[in-house]
RNA sequence: GGGCGCUUAGCUCAGUCGGUUCAGAGCGGCUGCCUUACAAGCAGCGGGUCGGCGGUUCGAAUCCGUCAGCGCCCACCA
């Protein structure tokens, strides 16, 4: 078999991905095994893969692949989200670029375009995930707007309505004047801005007195229906019962007293515009104020404004100032910093607006969801997100679930001509129900609600709906796969998605939707900026995969991503990952290149090294398993990285490697192959492709066999003492190498080594290994020190390497004296503790014993150093 | 305004129960090697008063207080 000298990921990755899918290795069906379930956070159907997806899905794949190897029935369900508002915005933009206006289309025509778009671009992202190696069960791919998911959403809406949790009401909502839809509170983000605070005076009716108010939004005075002051404010008690005249429109409005007004802010007088501010609305309700809505839904002024009709709100803000000045109402303008709400989607300023929407009462629903996170029935990694979650859940507000869009699940409410309505799964059903109330109703008279549901109203069902557990609560899939095990997601959707899935989990399955939630960090660029399309600072994941291989990119992403911590990405990371793949490949080439001679006996050093490695591997594997349990995936990877790069390649292979063009004994060979196999299995979840390629070449494999379904290695308990002794041997080897470096002794020149054994620091058993790696001609134990030799120390054992004439006595002497001084100082500090009665009296016995041992060691060392110095000085 | 978190080597980060596995890892840097698997390599070496200051303790990166800087979440001061 010809093994390529270079590993080229592009040559093998697609091949194995096809192999895995062709043999159905990602597919899961319920069986007798323990299930392991992950549902993907469904990316937007029209999205493309970005670095955040790469990180997130790499972690999910690692967890899934490992679970599969642990013998669990692993099922990772993929899918996409219809992303109502985002997709609709994209389709609108696309139509506009084709010269088509949404306003000129019927709902049906528009949806036709949207579905076309979805069919054309939808799922691209799933193809991209395949490049990454994602072992999703593609047969189970779901879409939040496919038939089963849509029906589930409608059923849940009807159910919650019937439970009295969904209601329709006219409320102050966040209005997006660009998308022309209401938004939930979570879809609004606040940005600090430099703006102006305008001081305006209102004349008191029938007097030549004025009150001055302060506002950041002078254009809204056109909708003012009161001026409010604090009832406890002595400055304004005389105004009680009077009216003021709103400037420009000359409308008399009452002066009202309300606790809401802060006496310290501005002038202590507040203009009240109930239609365009949530607090003003509340005040309006308390005082039964008139509500004048002055805006059209796109943010322009309507007829009720009486002025600037048709102008945009921000233009009006500029235009109204000179008008106010002319009217003598402008007192002053101050610079002011405040926070302005923006639509997360369209990036336009949100307009608080009174409108009729559908809401979901959250308080009761949230209770079990809060409790079961706080008591760790659902465990958050890292735990600090519990606090954030708790705060939100404890202050949860009703959820505005209706959107004035077309792309989404249409609200299943059907209105009769008289305003009554029925809820139904289908139009036919609705007709039947409607006839019960109005026997002669015609189909044309029954009108379905025009609005669609918030996207998250479908994704909050995801862990249930992908197994069709809403429609068929007793089906085999949902019973087997639910609850799922781990959810891997970004913290920015903790409220949008995670919290709400937990709510539906308890509401519809009486159990949590997932046991663990792993929050990834945010991928940033080298400057610490969030990667974003606008900044153009995000590399194209597919280009990275093409350049470094999927394995390289996966490893690169993980090497620096602590749980919940942000990661700074740069190209050296996948480079390192790709380098690691190459390292593994080269180790494989070495092993596979050996000639095997079955008649050769196994050398002592090989036998010892393999025994040692088994223990080392066990220790690392155990540690890796612990890391996995704590979701410390980066640490788990680092363990594997060290195991392969340092322990296996750097030490084991160097020891067992036969001399050039010499054959290796059969026993060592087969044992090394076995070890390699274990290492590959341990690496596989991180680097699925290169491990599969090598695993297939390492031994004869039947068609359909895959490392994917091989078993995760098991750790034998390891002998700590043995590992410690081997470390001493390694230190001795390092000591010899140091001597070589220091005295410029070539590697091929054999050296002699003498050992003056102390009570620690030398394991005679490993002499054969020291000989091999140190390239020694002899290793001799002695009873006293060897003159004219370089020395080094491992614990209390001294090693001597005769170096002939290479020694520089002066330099050596200086070094010894330096060490002597250091050790004496150390001894002094130890003695300080031991002579301190409070220490010996209060510290635990074990600690005192340790200090005593330190003292003895230091004294020994000082004696030894003094002798060496004497010997040198004598010369 | 409230809450949470962070600050350890040039960079990214570990550091559990306060004490010999406490000052660590990877990357980078420096030096020397093209030593026959691998220069995507090997060998070796530096590098941090653990953000500042106090306190508790026989003993503090670790516990407490405080100050500074950074980040995140939430919140109706116009």
mmCIF file of C-alpha atoms in Angstrom, chain A residues 407-713:
data_model
loop_
_atom_site.group_PDB
_atom_site.id
_atom_site.type_symbol
_atom_site.label_atom_id
_atom_site.label_comp_id
_atom_site.label_asym_id
_atom_site.label_seq_id
_atom_site.Cartn_x
_atom_site.Cartn_y
_atom_site.Cartn_z
ATOM 1 C CA UNK A 407 -44.185 34.965 6.045
ATOM 2 C CA UNK A 408 -44.924 32.811 9.040
ATOM 3 C CA UNK A 409 -47.640 30.815 10.744
ATOM 4 C CA UNK A 410 -50.895 32.634 10.219
ATOM 5 C CA UNK A 411 -52.865 33.111 13.369
ATOM 6 C CA UNK A 412 -55.657 30.491 13.404
ATOM 7 C CA UNK A 413 -58.342 32.930 14.363
ATOM 8 C CA UNK A 414 -61.319 33.425 12.051
ATOM 9 C CA UNK A 415 -63.602 36.414 12.443
ATOM 10 C CA UNK A 416 -67.282 36.406 11.861
ATOM 11 C CA UNK A 417 -68.771 39.534 10.319
ATOM 12 C CA UNK A 418 -70.078 40.607 13.719
ATOM 13 C CA UNK A 419 -66.643 40.552 15.341
ATOM 14 C CA UNK A 420 -66.947 37.261 17.139
ATOM 15 C CA UNK A 421 -64.262 34.767 16.246
ATOM 16 C CA UNK A 422 -63.447 31.087 16.312
ATOM 17 C CA UNK A 423 -60.142 29.276 16.532
ATOM 18 C CA UNK A 424 -59.510 26.288 14.313
ATOM 19 C CA UNK A 425 -56.770 24.151 12.887
ATOM 20 C CA UNK A 426 -58.076 24.585 9.336
ATOM 21 C CA UNK A 427 -60.390 26.855 7.470
ATOM 22 C CA UNK A 428 -62.887 24.037 7.001
ATOM 23 C CA UNK A 429 -63.016 23.445 10.709
ATOM 24 C CA UNK A 430 -63.389 27.148 11.259
ATOM 25 C CA UNK A 431 -66.360 27.233 8.917
ATOM 26 C CA UNK A 432 -68.023 24.443 10.833
ATOM 27 C CA UNK A 433 -67.510 26.264 14.106
ATOM 28 C CA UNK A 434 -68.622 29.540 12.603
ATOM 29 C CA UNK A 435 -71.853 28.025 11.331
ATOM 30 C CA UNK A 436 -72.686 26.956 14.842
ATOM 31 C CA UNK A 437 -72.753 30.614 15.723
ATOM 32 C CA UNK A 438 -74.064 31.999 12.470
ATOM 33 C CA UNK A 439 -75.780 29.325 10.401
ATOM 34 C CA UNK A 440 -76.012 31.337 7.191
ATOM 35 C CA UNK A 441 -72.385 32.548 7.115
ATOM 36 C CA UNK A 442 -70.710 32.338 3.730
ATOM 37 C CA UNK A 443 -67.126 31.402 3.121
ATOM 38 C CA UNK A 444 -66.329 34.946 1.978
ATOM 39 C CA UNK A 445 -67.681 36.341 5.212
ATOM 40 C CA UNK A 446 -65.303 34.358 7.382
ATOM 41 C CA UNK A 447 -62.066 36.276 7.565
ATOM 42 C CA UNK A 448 -58.863 34.819 8.981
ATOM 43 C CA UNK A 449 -56.652 37.051 11.113
ATOM 44 C CA UNK A 450 -54.079 38.656 8.840
ATOM 45 C CA UNK A 451 -51.210 38.441 11.257
ATOM 46 C CA UNK A 452 -48.603 35.740 11.613
ATOM 47 C CA UNK A 453 -46.899 34.508 14.756
ATOM 48 C CA UNK A 454 -43.513 35.527 16.059
ATOM 49 C CA UNK A 455 -40.841 33.178 14.731
ATOM 50 C CA UNK A 456 -39.974 32.087 18.245
ATOM 51 C CA UNK A 457 -43.498 30.862 18.725
ATOM 52 C CA UNK A 458 -42.488 27.944 16.515
ATOM 53 C CA UNK A 459 -38.904 27.463 17.646
ATOM 54 C CA UNK A 460 -39.913 27.281 21.274
ATOM 55 C CA UNK A 461 -41.493 23.923 20.422
ATOM 56 C CA UNK A 462 -38.416 22.649 18.582
ATOM 57 C CA UNK A 463 -37.233 19.856 20.928
ATOM 58 C CA UNK A 464 -40.775 18.491 20.946
ATOM 59 C CA UNK A 465 -41.951 19.288 17.459
ATOM 60 C CA UNK A 466 -38.996 17.725 15.657
ATOM 61 C CA UNK A 467 -40.220 14.419 17.086
ATOM 62 C CA UNK A 468 -43.807 15.387 16.325
ATOM 63 C CA UNK A 469 -44.626 15.265 19.994
ATOM 64 C CA UNK A 470 -47.204 18.019 19.850
ATOM 65 C CA UNK A 471 -49.412 16.307 17.296
ATOM 66 C CA UNK A 472 -48.704 12.805 18.525
ATOM 67 C CA UNK A 473 -47.677 12.977 22.163
ATOM 68 C CA UNK A 474 -47.370 9.215 22.440
ATOM 69 C CA UNK A 475 -45.404 8.435 19.304
ATOM 70 C CA UNK A 476 -42.326 6.251 19.586
ATOM 71 C CA UNK A 477 -39.873 8.970 18.689
ATOM 72 C CA UNK A 478 -40.939 11.492 21.260
ATOM 73 C CA UNK A 479 -41.145 8.870 23.958
ATOM 74 C CA UNK A 480 -37.670 7.622 23.143
ATOM 75 C CA UNK A 481 -35.736 10.777 22.330
ATOM 76 C CA UNK A 482 -37.331 13.264 24.689
ATOM 77 C CA UNK A 483 -36.025 14.849 26.834
ATOM 78 C CA UNK A 484 -32.960 15.614 24.811
ATOM 79 C CA UNK A 485 -29.564 15.666 26.451
ATOM 80 C CA UNK A 486 -27.531 18.690 25.556
ATOM 81 C CA UNK A 487 -28.358 22.003 23.984
ATOM 82 C CA UNK A 488 -25.470 24.005 22.552
ATOM 83 C CA UNK A 489 -26.300 27.595 21.839
ATOM 84 C CA UNK A 490 -25.196 31.193 21.989
ATOM 85 C CA UNK A 491 -26.084 33.213 25.072
ATOM 86 C CA UNK A 492 -27.757 35.988 23.088
ATOM 87 C CA UNK A 493 -30.810 33.833 22.524
ATOM 88 C CA UNK A 494 -31.208 32.703 26.105
ATOM 89 C CA UNK A 495 -34.538 34.563 26.410
ATOM 90 C CA UNK A 496 -35.739 34.336 22.827
ATOM 91 C CA UNK A 497 -35.268 30.633 22.682
ATOM 92 C CA UNK A 498 -33.750 28.724 25.594
ATOM 93 C CA UNK A 499 -36.091 30.013 28.266
ATOM 94 C CA UNK A 500 -39.138 29.545 26.083
ATOM 95 C CA UNK A 501 -38.205 25.990 25.123
ATOM 96 C CA UNK A 502 -37.944 25.186 28.794
ATOM 97 C CA UNK A 503 -41.415 26.650 29.277
ATOM 98 C CA UNK A 504 -42.983 24.515 26.554
ATOM 99 C CA UNK A 505 -41.029 21.502 27.752
ATOM 100 C CA UNK A 506 -42.811 21.634 31.075
ATOM 101 C CA UNK A 507 -46.126 22.717 29.599
ATOM 102 C CA UNK A 508 -46.331 20.018 26.956
ATOM 103 C CA UNK A 509 -44.090 17.186 28.196
ATOM 104 C CA UNK A 510 -44.034 17.875 31.923
ATOM 105 C CA UNK A 511 -40.289 17.535 31.724
ATOM 106 C CA UNK A 512 -37.283 19.542 30.732
ATOM 107 C CA UNK A 513 -36.477 19.737 27.012
ATOM 108 C CA UNK A 514 -32.755 19.162 27.619
ATOM 109 C CA UNK A 515 -30.635 18.230 30.583
ATOM 110 C CA UNK A 516 -27.701 20.528 29.929
ATOM 111 C CA UNK A 517 -27.324 23.850 28.221
ATOM 112 C CA UNK A 518 -23.876 24.712 26.977
ATOM 113 C CA UNK A 519 -23.433 28.387 26.165
ATOM 114 C CA UNK A 520 -20.723 29.087 23.665
ATOM 115 C CA UNK A 521 -18.878 32.350 23.521
ATOM 116 C CA UNK A 522 -18.942 34.915 20.797
ATOM 117 C CA UNK A 523 -16.412 34.600 18.006
ATOM 118 C CA UNK A 524 -14.410 37.793 17.762
ATOM 119 C CA UNK A 525 -11.680 38.983 15.489
ATOM 120 C CA UNK A 526 -8.118 39.714 16.564
ATOM 121 C CA UNK A 527 -9.121 43.170 17.712
ATOM 122 C CA UNK A 528 -11.838 41.749 19.899
ATOM 123 C CA UNK A 529 -14.651 42.948 17.684
ATOM 124 C CA UNK A 530 -17.678 40.772 17.165
ATOM 125 C CA UNK A 531 -17.558 39.202 13.745
ATOM 126 C CA UNK A 532 -20.193 40.717 11.544
ATOM 127 C CA UNK A 533 -21.171 41.137 7.968
ATOM 128 C CA UNK A 534 -21.073 44.905 8.208
ATOM 129 C CA UNK A 535 -17.493 44.952 9.454
ATOM 130 C CA UNK A 536 -16.477 42.312 6.949
ATOM 131 C CA UNK A 537 -14.149 40.866 9.541
ATOM 132 C CA UNK A 538 -15.432 37.332 9.361
ATOM 133 C CA UNK A 539 -13.603 34.770 7.291
ATOM 134 C CA UNK A 540 -15.660 32.556 5.021
ATOM 135 C CA UNK A 541 -15.917 29.228 6.830
ATOM 136 C CA UNK A 542 -15.988 27.271 3.600
ATOM 137 C CA UNK A 543 -12.780 28.878 2.433
ATOM 138 C CA UNK A 544 -11.200 27.995 5.739
ATOM 139 C CA UNK A 545 -12.294 24.399 5.362
ATOM 140 C CA UNK A 546 -10.920 24.316 1.848
ATOM 141 C CA UNK A 547 -7.628 25.685 3.082
ATOM 142 C CA UNK A 548 -7.091 23.890 6.379
ATOM 143 C CA UNK A 549 -9.496 20.984 6.203
ATOM 144 C CA UNK A 550 -12.574 20.596 8.349
ATOM 145 C CA UNK A 551 -10.536 18.828 11.029
ATOM 146 C CA UNK A 552 -8.068 21.682 11.166
ATOM 147 C CA UNK A 553 -10.786 24.290 11.472
ATOM 148 C CA UNK A 554 -12.634 22.305 14.119
ATOM 149 C CA UNK A 555 -9.520 21.911 16.226
ATOM 150 C CA UNK A 556 -8.606 25.532 15.687
ATOM 151 C CA UNK A 557 -11.982 26.766 16.881
ATOM 152 C CA UNK A 558 -11.874 24.639 19.976
ATOM 153 C CA UNK A 559 -8.325 25.168 21.102
ATOM 154 C CA UNK A 560 -9.285 28.573 22.404
ATOM 155 C CA UNK A 561 -12.932 28.388 23.360
ATOM 156 C CA UNK A 562 -13.568 28.080 27.053
ATOM 157 C CA UNK A 563 -17.149 27.423 28.131
ATOM 158 C CA UNK A 564 -19.130 30.602 27.813
ATOM 159 C CA UNK A 565 -16.032 32.636 27.117
ATOM 160 C CA UNK A 566 -15.564 34.619 23.976
ATOM 161 C CA UNK A 567 -12.868 33.503 21.628
ATOM 162 C CA UNK A 568 -10.577 35.558 19.519
ATOM 163 C CA UNK A 569 -10.162 34.012 16.187
ATOM 164 C CA UNK A 570 -7.197 34.280 13.891
ATOM 165 C CA UNK A 571 -5.805 32.135 11.134
ATOM 166 C CA UNK A 572 -3.052 30.673 13.267
ATOM 167 C CA UNK A 573 -5.716 28.580 15.001
ATOM 168 C CA UNK A 574 -6.828 26.427 12.076
ATOM 169 C CA UNK A 575 -3.188 26.369 11.036
ATOM 170 C CA UNK A 576 -2.355 24.722 14.296
ATOM 171 C CA UNK A 577 -5.271 22.359 13.818
ATOM 172 C CA UNK A 578 -4.108 21.417 10.349
ATOM 173 C CA UNK A 579 -0.582 20.989 11.673
ATOM 174 C CA UNK A 580 -1.897 18.571 14.236
ATOM 175 C CA UNK A 581 -3.590 16.517 11.534
ATOM 176 C CA UNK A 582 -0.290 16.383 9.704
ATOM 177 C CA UNK A 583 1.452 15.280 12.862
ATOM 178 C CA UNK A 584 -0.945 12.386 13.244
ATOM 179 C CA UNK A 585 -0.494 11.504 9.619
ATOM 180 C CA UNK A 586 3.275 11.406 9.958
ATOM 181 C CA UNK A 587 3.084 9.197 13.012
ATOM 182 C CA UNK A 588 0.940 6.893 10.962
ATOM 183 C CA UNK A 589 3.469 6.898 8.121
ATOM 184 C CA UNK A 590 6.228 6.004 10.531
ATOM 185 C CA UNK A 591 4.359 3.101 12.054
ATOM 186 C CA UNK A 592 3.080 1.774 8.757
ATOM 187 C CA UNK A 593 6.548 2.045 7.248
ATOM 188 C CA UNK A 594 8.115 -0.410 9.632
ATOM 189 C CA UNK A 595 9.242 -3.825 8.512
ATOM 190 C CA UNK A 596 7.966 -6.381 10.959
ATOM 191 C CA UNK A 597 10.021 -9.380 11.946
ATOM 192 C CA UNK A 598 7.879 -11.672 14.026
ATOM 193 C CA UNK A 599 10.856 -13.718 15.131
ATOM 194 C CA UNK A 600 12.519 -10.835 16.944
ATOM 195 C CA UNK A 601 12.131 -10.727 20.704
ATOM 196 C CA UNK A 602 10.626 -7.609 22.170
ATOM 197 C CA UNK A 603 13.310 -5.330 23.559
ATOM 198 C CA UNK A 604 13.126 -4.425 27.210
ATOM 199 C CA UNK A 605 12.747 -0.706 26.531
ATOM 200 C CA UNK A 606 9.811 -1.289 24.209
ATOM 201 C CA UNK A 607 8.050 -3.512 26.677
ATOM 202 C CA UNK A 608 8.502 -0.922 29.427
ATOM 203 C CA UNK A 609 7.483 1.980 27.237
ATOM 204 C CA UNK A 610 4.292 0.289 26.142
ATOM 205 C CA UNK A 611 3.417 -0.611 29.680
ATOM 206 C CA UNK A 612 4.025 2.992 30.685
ATOM 207 C CA UNK A 613 1.972 4.355 27.819
ATOM 208 C CA UNK A 614 -1.007 2.233 28.751
ATOM 209 C CA UNK A 615 -1.030 3.874 32.146
ATOM 210 C CA UNK A 616 -0.417 7.309 30.710
ATOM 211 C CA UNK A 617 -3.198 6.858 28.210
ATOM 212 C CA UNK A 618 -5.507 5.715 30.972
ATOM 213 C CA UNK A 619 -4.729 8.807 32.993
ATOM 214 C CA UNK A 620 -5.293 11.133 30.066
ATOM 215 C CA UNK A 621 -8.461 9.383 29.012
ATOM 216 C CA UNK A 622 -9.865 9.574 32.507
ATOM 217 C CA UNK A 623 -9.087 13.262 32.600
ATOM 218 C CA UNK A 624 -10.666 13.707 29.168
ATOM 219 C CA UNK A 625 -13.838 12.011 30.329
ATOM 220 C CA UNK A 626 -14.007 14.318 33.318
ATOM 221 C CA UNK A 627 -13.572 17.306 31.063
ATOM 222 C CA UNK A 628 -16.389 16.101 28.860
ATOM 223 C CA UNK A 629 -18.691 15.689 31.818
ATOM 224 C CA UNK A 630 -18.026 19.286 32.762
ATOM 225 C CA UNK A 631 -18.373 20.416 29.147
ATOM 226 C CA UNK A 632 -14.806 21.575 29.114
ATOM 227 C CA UNK A 633 -14.370 20.608 25.528
ATOM 228 C CA UNK A 634 -11.251 22.681 24.940
ATOM 229 C CA UNK A 635 -9.526 21.040 27.853
ATOM 230 C CA UNK A 636 -10.590 17.622 26.647
ATOM 231 C CA UNK A 637 -9.074 18.400 23.273
ATOM 232 C CA UNK A 638 -5.885 19.644 24.848
ATOM 233 C CA UNK A 639 -5.521 16.354 26.688
ATOM 234 C CA UNK A 640 -5.872 14.449 23.461
ATOM 235 C CA UNK A 641 -3.471 16.814 21.739
ATOM 236 C CA UNK A 642 -0.813 16.241 24.369
ATOM 237 C CA UNK A 643 -1.408 12.492 24.369
ATOM 238 C CA UNK A 644 -0.765 12.243 20.660
ATOM 239 C CA UNK A 645 1.831 14.894 20.110
ATOM 240 C CA UNK A 646 4.002 14.595 23.193
ATOM 241 C CA UNK A 647 3.367 11.297 24.881
ATOM 242 C CA UNK A 648 2.798 9.117 21.861
ATOM 243 C CA UNK A 649 4.850 10.720 19.092
ATOM 244 C CA UNK A 650 7.465 12.358 21.226
ATOM 245 C CA UNK A 651 8.146 9.614 23.722
ATOM 246 C CA UNK A 652 6.590 6.260 22.951
ATOM 247 C CA UNK A 653 7.408 6.157 19.257
ATOM 248 C CA UNK A 654 10.900 7.485 19.858
ATOM 249 C CA UNK A 655 11.550 4.663 22.301
ATOM 250 C CA UNK A 656 10.137 1.785 20.286
ATOM 251 C CA UNK A 657 11.369 3.086 16.937
ATOM 252 C CA UNK A 658 13.868 0.573 15.557
ATOM 253 C CA UNK A 659 17.151 1.751 14.193
ATOM 254 C CA UNK A 660 17.167 2.892 10.604
ATOM 255 C CA UNK A 661 16.332 0.088 8.209
ATOM 256 C CA UNK A 662 16.008 -2.368 11.028
ATOM 257 C CA UNK A 663 12.804 -4.320 11.449
ATOM 258 C CA UNK A 664 10.583 -4.079 14.477
ATOM 259 C CA UNK A 665 9.528 -7.058 16.553
ATOM 260 C CA UNK A 666 6.022 -8.326 16.031
ATOM 261 C CA UNK A 667 4.819 -7.815 19.580
ATOM 262 C CA UNK A 668 5.780 -4.188 19.806
ATOM 263 C CA UNK A 669 4.351 -3.573 16.377
ATOM 264 C CA UNK A 670 0.965 -4.987 17.132
ATOM 265 C CA UNK A 671 0.857 -3.253 20.475
ATOM 266 C CA UNK A 672 1.684 0.084 18.892
ATOM 267 C CA UNK A 673 -0.999 -0.462 16.299
ATOM 268 C CA UNK A 674 -3.452 -1.160 19.101
ATOM 269 C CA UNK A 675 -2.435 2.006 20.901
ATOM 270 C CA UNK A 676 -2.715 4.007 17.708
ATOM 271 C CA UNK A 677 -6.182 2.639 17.250
ATOM 272 C CA UNK A 678 -7.189 3.778 20.736
ATOM 273 C CA UNK A 679 -5.760 7.223 20.151
ATOM 274 C CA UNK A 680 -7.627 7.556 16.880
ATOM 275 C CA UNK A 681 -10.851 6.660 18.596
ATOM 276 C CA UNK A 682 -10.223 9.227 21.282
ATOM 277 C CA UNK A 683 -9.491 11.876 18.642
ATOM 278 C CA UNK A 684 -12.342 10.998 16.372
ATOM 279 C CA UNK A 685 -15.033 13.281 17.793
ATOM 280 C CA UNK A 686 -12.699 16.226 17.346
ATOM 281 C CA UNK A 687 -11.217 15.263 13.998
ATOM 282 C CA UNK A 688 -13.600 12.889 12.280
ATOM 283 C CA UNK A 689 -12.023 12.849 8.850
ATOM 284 C CA UNK A 690 -8.333 12.262 9.413
ATOM 285 C CA UNK A 691 -9.069 9.681 12.068
ATOM 286 C CA UNK A 692 -11.365 7.773 9.752
ATOM 287 C CA UNK A 693 -8.840 7.861 6.932
ATOM 288 C CA UNK A 694 -6.049 6.497 9.113
ATOM 289 C CA UNK A 695 -8.237 4.057 10.977
ATOM 290 C CA UNK A 696 -9.321 2.531 7.682
ATOM 291 C CA UNK A 697 -5.701 2.180 6.578
ATOM 292 C CA UNK A 698 -4.431 0.925 9.895
ATOM 293 C CA UNK A 699 -6.048 -2.453 9.570
ATOM 294 C CA UNK A 700 -8.296 -4.477 7.317
ATOM 295 C CA UNK A 701 -11.829 -3.096 7.577
ATOM 296 C CA UNK A 702 -14.981 -4.515 6.132
ATOM 297 C CA UNK A 703 -17.206 -2.311 4.019
ATOM 298 C CA UNK A 704 -19.485 -0.291 6.230
ATOM 299 C CA UNK A 705 -17.141 -0.424 9.174
ATOM 300 C CA UNK A 706 -16.232 2.966 10.518
ATOM 301 C CA UNK A 707 -14.362 4.510 13.384
ATOM 302 C CA UNK A 708 -17.589 6.428 13.924
ATOM 303 C CA UNK A 709 -19.197 3.342 15.345
ATOM 304 C CA UNK A 710 -16.105 1.958 17.018
ATOM 305 C CA UNK A 711 -16.158 2.179 20.786
ATOM 306 C CA UNK A 712 -14.825 5.035 22.836
ATOM 307 C CA UNK A 713 -11.698 3.753 24.617
#
